[in-house]
CSV table of C-alpha atoms in Angstrom, one decimal:
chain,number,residue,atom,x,y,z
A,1,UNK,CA,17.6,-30.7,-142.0
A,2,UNK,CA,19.5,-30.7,-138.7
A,3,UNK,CA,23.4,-31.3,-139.7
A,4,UNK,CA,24.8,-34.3,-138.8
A,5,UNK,CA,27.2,-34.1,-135.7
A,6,UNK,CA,30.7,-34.2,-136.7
A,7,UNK,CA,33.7,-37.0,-136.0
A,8,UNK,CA,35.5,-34.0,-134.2
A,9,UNK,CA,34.9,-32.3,-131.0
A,10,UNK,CA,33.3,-28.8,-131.4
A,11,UNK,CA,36.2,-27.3,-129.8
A,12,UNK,CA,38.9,-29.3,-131.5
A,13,UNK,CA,40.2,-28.3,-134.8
A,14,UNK,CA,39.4,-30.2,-138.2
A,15,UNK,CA,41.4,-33.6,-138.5
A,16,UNK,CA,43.4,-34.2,-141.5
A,17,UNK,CA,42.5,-36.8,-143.9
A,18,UNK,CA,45.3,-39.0,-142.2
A,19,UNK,CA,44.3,-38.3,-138.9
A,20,UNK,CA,40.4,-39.1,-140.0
A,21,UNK,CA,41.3,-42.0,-141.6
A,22,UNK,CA,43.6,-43.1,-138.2
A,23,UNK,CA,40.6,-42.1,-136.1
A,24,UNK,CA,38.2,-44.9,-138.2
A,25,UNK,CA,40.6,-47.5,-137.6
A,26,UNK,CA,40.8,-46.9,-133.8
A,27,UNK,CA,37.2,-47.1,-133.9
A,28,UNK,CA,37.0,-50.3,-136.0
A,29,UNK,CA,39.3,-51.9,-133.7
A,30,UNK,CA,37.8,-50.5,-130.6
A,31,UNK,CA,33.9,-51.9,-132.3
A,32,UNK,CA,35.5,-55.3,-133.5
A,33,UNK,CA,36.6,-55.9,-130.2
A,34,UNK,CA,33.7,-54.9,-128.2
A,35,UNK,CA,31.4,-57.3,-130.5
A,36,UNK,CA,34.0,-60.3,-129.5
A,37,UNK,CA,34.3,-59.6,-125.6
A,38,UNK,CA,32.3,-56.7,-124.1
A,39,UNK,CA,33.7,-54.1,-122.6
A,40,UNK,CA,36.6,-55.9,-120.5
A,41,UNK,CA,37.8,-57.0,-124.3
A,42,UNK,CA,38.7,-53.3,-125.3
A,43,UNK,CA,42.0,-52.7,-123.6
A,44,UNK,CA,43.8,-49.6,-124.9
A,45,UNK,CA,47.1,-51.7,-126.0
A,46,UNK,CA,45.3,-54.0,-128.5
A,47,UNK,CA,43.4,-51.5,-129.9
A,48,UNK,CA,46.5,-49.7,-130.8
A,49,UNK,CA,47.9,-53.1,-132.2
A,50,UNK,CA,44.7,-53.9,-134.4
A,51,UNK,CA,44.2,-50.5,-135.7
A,52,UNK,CA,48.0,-50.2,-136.1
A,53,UNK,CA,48.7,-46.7,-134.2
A,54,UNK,CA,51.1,-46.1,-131.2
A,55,UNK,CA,49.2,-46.8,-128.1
A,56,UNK,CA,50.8,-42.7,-127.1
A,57,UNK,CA,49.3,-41.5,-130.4
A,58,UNK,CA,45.9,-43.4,-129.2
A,59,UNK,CA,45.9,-42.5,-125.6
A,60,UNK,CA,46.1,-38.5,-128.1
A,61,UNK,CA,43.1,-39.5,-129.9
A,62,UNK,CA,41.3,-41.1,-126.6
A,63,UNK,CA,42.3,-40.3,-123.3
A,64,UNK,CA,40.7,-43.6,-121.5
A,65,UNK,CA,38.8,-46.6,-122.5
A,66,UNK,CA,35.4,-44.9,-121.5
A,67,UNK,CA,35.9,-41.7,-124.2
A,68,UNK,CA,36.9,-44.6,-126.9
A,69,UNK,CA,34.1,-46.5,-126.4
A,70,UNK,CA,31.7,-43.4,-126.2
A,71,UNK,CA,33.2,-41.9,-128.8
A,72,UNK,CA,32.6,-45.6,-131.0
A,73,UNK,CA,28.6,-45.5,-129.8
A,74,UNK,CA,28.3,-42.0,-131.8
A,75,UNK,CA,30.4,-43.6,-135.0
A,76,UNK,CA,28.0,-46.6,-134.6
A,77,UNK,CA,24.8,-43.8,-134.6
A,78,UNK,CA,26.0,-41.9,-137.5
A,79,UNK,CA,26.3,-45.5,-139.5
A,80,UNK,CA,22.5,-46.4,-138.5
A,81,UNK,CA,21.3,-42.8,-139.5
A,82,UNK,CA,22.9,-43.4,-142.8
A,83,UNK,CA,21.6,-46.9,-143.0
A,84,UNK,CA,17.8,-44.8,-141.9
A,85,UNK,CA,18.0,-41.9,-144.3
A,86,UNK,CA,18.3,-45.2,-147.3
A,87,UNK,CA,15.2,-46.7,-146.3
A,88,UNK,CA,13.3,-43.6,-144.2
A,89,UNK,CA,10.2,-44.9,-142.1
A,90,UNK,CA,7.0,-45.2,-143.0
A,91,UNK,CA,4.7,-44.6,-139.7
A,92,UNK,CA,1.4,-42.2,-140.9
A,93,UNK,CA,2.5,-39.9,-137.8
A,94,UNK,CA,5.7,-38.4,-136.7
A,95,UNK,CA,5.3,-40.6,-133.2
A,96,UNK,CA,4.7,-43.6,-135.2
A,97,UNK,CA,8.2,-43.0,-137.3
A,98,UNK,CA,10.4,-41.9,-134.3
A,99,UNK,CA,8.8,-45.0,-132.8
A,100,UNK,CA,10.2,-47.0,-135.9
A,101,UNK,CA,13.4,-45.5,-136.5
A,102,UNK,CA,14.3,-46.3,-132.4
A,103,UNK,CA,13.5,-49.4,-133.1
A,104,UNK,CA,15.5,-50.2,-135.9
A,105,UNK,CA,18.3,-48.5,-134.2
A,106,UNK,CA,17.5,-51.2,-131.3
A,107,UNK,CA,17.6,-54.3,-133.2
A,108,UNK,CA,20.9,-52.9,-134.8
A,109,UNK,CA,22.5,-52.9,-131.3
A,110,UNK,CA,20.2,-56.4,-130.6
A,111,UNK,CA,22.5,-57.8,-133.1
A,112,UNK,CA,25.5,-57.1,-131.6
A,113,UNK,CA,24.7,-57.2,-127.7
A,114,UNK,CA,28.4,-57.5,-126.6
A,115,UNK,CA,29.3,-53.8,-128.3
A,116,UNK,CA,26.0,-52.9,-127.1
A,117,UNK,CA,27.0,-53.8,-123.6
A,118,UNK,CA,30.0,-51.9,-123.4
A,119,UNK,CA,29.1,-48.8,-125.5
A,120,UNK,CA,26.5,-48.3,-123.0
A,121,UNK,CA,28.5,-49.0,-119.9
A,122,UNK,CA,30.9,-46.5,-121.2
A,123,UNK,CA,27.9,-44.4,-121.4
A,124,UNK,CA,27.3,-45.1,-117.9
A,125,UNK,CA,30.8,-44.9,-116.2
A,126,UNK,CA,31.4,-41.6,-118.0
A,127,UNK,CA,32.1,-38.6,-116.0
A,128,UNK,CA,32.6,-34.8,-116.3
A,129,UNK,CA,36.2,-35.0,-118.8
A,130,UNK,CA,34.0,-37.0,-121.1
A,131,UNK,CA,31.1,-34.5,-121.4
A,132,UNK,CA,32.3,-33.8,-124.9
A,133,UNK,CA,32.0,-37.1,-126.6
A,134,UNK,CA,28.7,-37.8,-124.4
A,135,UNK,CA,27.3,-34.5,-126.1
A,136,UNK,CA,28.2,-36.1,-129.5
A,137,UNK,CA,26.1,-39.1,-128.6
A,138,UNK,CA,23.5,-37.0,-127.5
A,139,UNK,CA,23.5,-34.6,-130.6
A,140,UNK,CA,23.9,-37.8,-133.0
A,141,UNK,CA,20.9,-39.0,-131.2
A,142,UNK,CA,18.6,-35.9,-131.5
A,143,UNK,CA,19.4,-35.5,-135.0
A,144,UNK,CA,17.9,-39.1,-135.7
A,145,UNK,CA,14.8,-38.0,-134.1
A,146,UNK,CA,14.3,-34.8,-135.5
A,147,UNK,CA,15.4,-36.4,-139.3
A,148,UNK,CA,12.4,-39.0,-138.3
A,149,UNK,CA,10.0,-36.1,-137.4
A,150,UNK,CA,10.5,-34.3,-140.5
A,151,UNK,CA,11.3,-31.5,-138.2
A,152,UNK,CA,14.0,-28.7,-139.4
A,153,UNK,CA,12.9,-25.8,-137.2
A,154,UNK,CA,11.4,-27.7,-133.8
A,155,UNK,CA,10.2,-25.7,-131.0
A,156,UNK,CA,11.4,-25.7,-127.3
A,157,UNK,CA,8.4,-28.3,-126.2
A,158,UNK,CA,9.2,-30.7,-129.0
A,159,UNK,CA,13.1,-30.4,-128.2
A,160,UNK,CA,11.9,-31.2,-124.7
A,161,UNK,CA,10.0,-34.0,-125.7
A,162,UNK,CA,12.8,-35.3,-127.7
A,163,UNK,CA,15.1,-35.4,-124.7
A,164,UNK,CA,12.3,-37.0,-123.1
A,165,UNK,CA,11.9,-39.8,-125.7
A,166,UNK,CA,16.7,-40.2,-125.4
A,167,UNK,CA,16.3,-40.8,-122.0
A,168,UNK,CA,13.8,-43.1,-122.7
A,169,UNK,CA,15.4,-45.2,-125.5
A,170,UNK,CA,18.8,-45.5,-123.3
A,171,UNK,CA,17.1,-46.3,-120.4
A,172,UNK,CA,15.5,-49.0,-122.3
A,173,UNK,CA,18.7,-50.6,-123.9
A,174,UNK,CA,20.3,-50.7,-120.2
A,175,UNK,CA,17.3,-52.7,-118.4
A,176,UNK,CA,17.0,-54.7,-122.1
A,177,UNK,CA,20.8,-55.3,-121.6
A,178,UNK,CA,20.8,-56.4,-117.4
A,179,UNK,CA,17.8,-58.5,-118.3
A,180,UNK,CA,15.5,-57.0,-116.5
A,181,UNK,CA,12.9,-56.1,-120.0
A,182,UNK,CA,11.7,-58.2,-122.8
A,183,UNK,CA,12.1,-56.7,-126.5
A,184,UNK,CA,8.3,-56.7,-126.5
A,185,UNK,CA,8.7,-54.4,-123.3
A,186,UNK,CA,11.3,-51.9,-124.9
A,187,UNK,CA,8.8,-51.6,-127.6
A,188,UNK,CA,5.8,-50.5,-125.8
A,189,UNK,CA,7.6,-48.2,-123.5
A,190,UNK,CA,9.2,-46.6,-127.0
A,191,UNK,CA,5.8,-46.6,-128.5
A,192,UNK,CA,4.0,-44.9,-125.7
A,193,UNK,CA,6.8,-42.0,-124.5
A,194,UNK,CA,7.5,-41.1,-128.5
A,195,UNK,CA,2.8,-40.1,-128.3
A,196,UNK,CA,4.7,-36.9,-126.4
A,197,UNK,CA,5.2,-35.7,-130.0
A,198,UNK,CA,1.8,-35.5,-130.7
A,199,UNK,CA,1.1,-33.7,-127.5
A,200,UNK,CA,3.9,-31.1,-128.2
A,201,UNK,CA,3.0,-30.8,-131.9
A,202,UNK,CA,2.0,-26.8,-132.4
A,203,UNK,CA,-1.7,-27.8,-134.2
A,204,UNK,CA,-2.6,-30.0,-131.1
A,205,UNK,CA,-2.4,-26.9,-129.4
């Protein structure tokens, strides 16, 4: 099983427990007031305030807005995978479950379109200096497709396909989010790009 991607940036050294346990109240704060407001409602000085840090020792933690936000739409991945790994899928076919599980993960965000909004404007507005928490997203992402797969070892065509499928599943939430697709549309473009695991799949070859 894939490991899961970690609160820290590869390149970054461990946190302590007291820095960890800082870090999970910036990104409550940061979540809480995203789900009130959107993305105009996260402002850098009362999410200091609510998770009780200096806004210096914040700005430490997350150099802008956009790497906070980012950085909250990985924590929010790692909570669904937890959720997923309780109550695993049940499709008959790896595309079936990866169809599921990105469904699931949709509705979790459905619930909560506010935070969805802004996690994935962040997503949107980030540039080069927040390649590293976009990679996290990414990684956090891939690990919830392969864990649906039931893949530990896949090969470069089903990797492709499940960048592929990511592309996909964000591009959905964005025209789901401006309006512009019905829930019943996200679902059949999910259902149909995740049939790319069957075509990459070694025996259907």
């Amino acid at each position: 099983m894939p490991a899961e991607a970690s609160s820290a940036s590869p390149s970054s050294p461990p946190l302590t427990e007291r820095q960890e346990a800082r870090r999970r109240r910036i990104l409550h704060a940061s979540a809480q007031l995203a789900s009130r407001g959107g993305f105009d409602a996260v402002q850098m000085r009362e999410v200091a305030e609510s998770s009780q840090v200096a806004l210096g020792t914040l700005y430490r933690y997350f150099p802008s807005k956009v790497h906070l936000l980012v950085a909250t739409m990985q924590d929010q991945l790692e909570h669904m995978h937890g959720t997923l790994r309780k109550k695993p899928p049940q499709g008959a076919t790896a595309a079936e479950r990866v169809a599921e599980t990105l469904m699931r993960a949709f509705r979790a965000l459905q619930r909560e379109p506010h935070l969805a909004d802004a996690m994935v404007r962040a997503l949107t507005f980030a540039d080069r200096s927040v390649s590293p928490e976009v990679d996290q997203v990414s990684r956090q992402t891939t690990v919830i497709i392969l864990d649906a797969m039931g893949l530990e070892n896949p090969t470069p065509e089903q990797l492709s396909a499940v960048r592929v499928i990511e592309h996909t599943w964000h591009s959905a939430l964005i025209t789901w989010l401006s309006g512009r697709a019905s829930i019943a549309q996200v679902k059949i473009d999910i259902e149909t790009v995740c049939r790319l695991i069957d075509l990459t799949s070694p025996e259907e070859r």
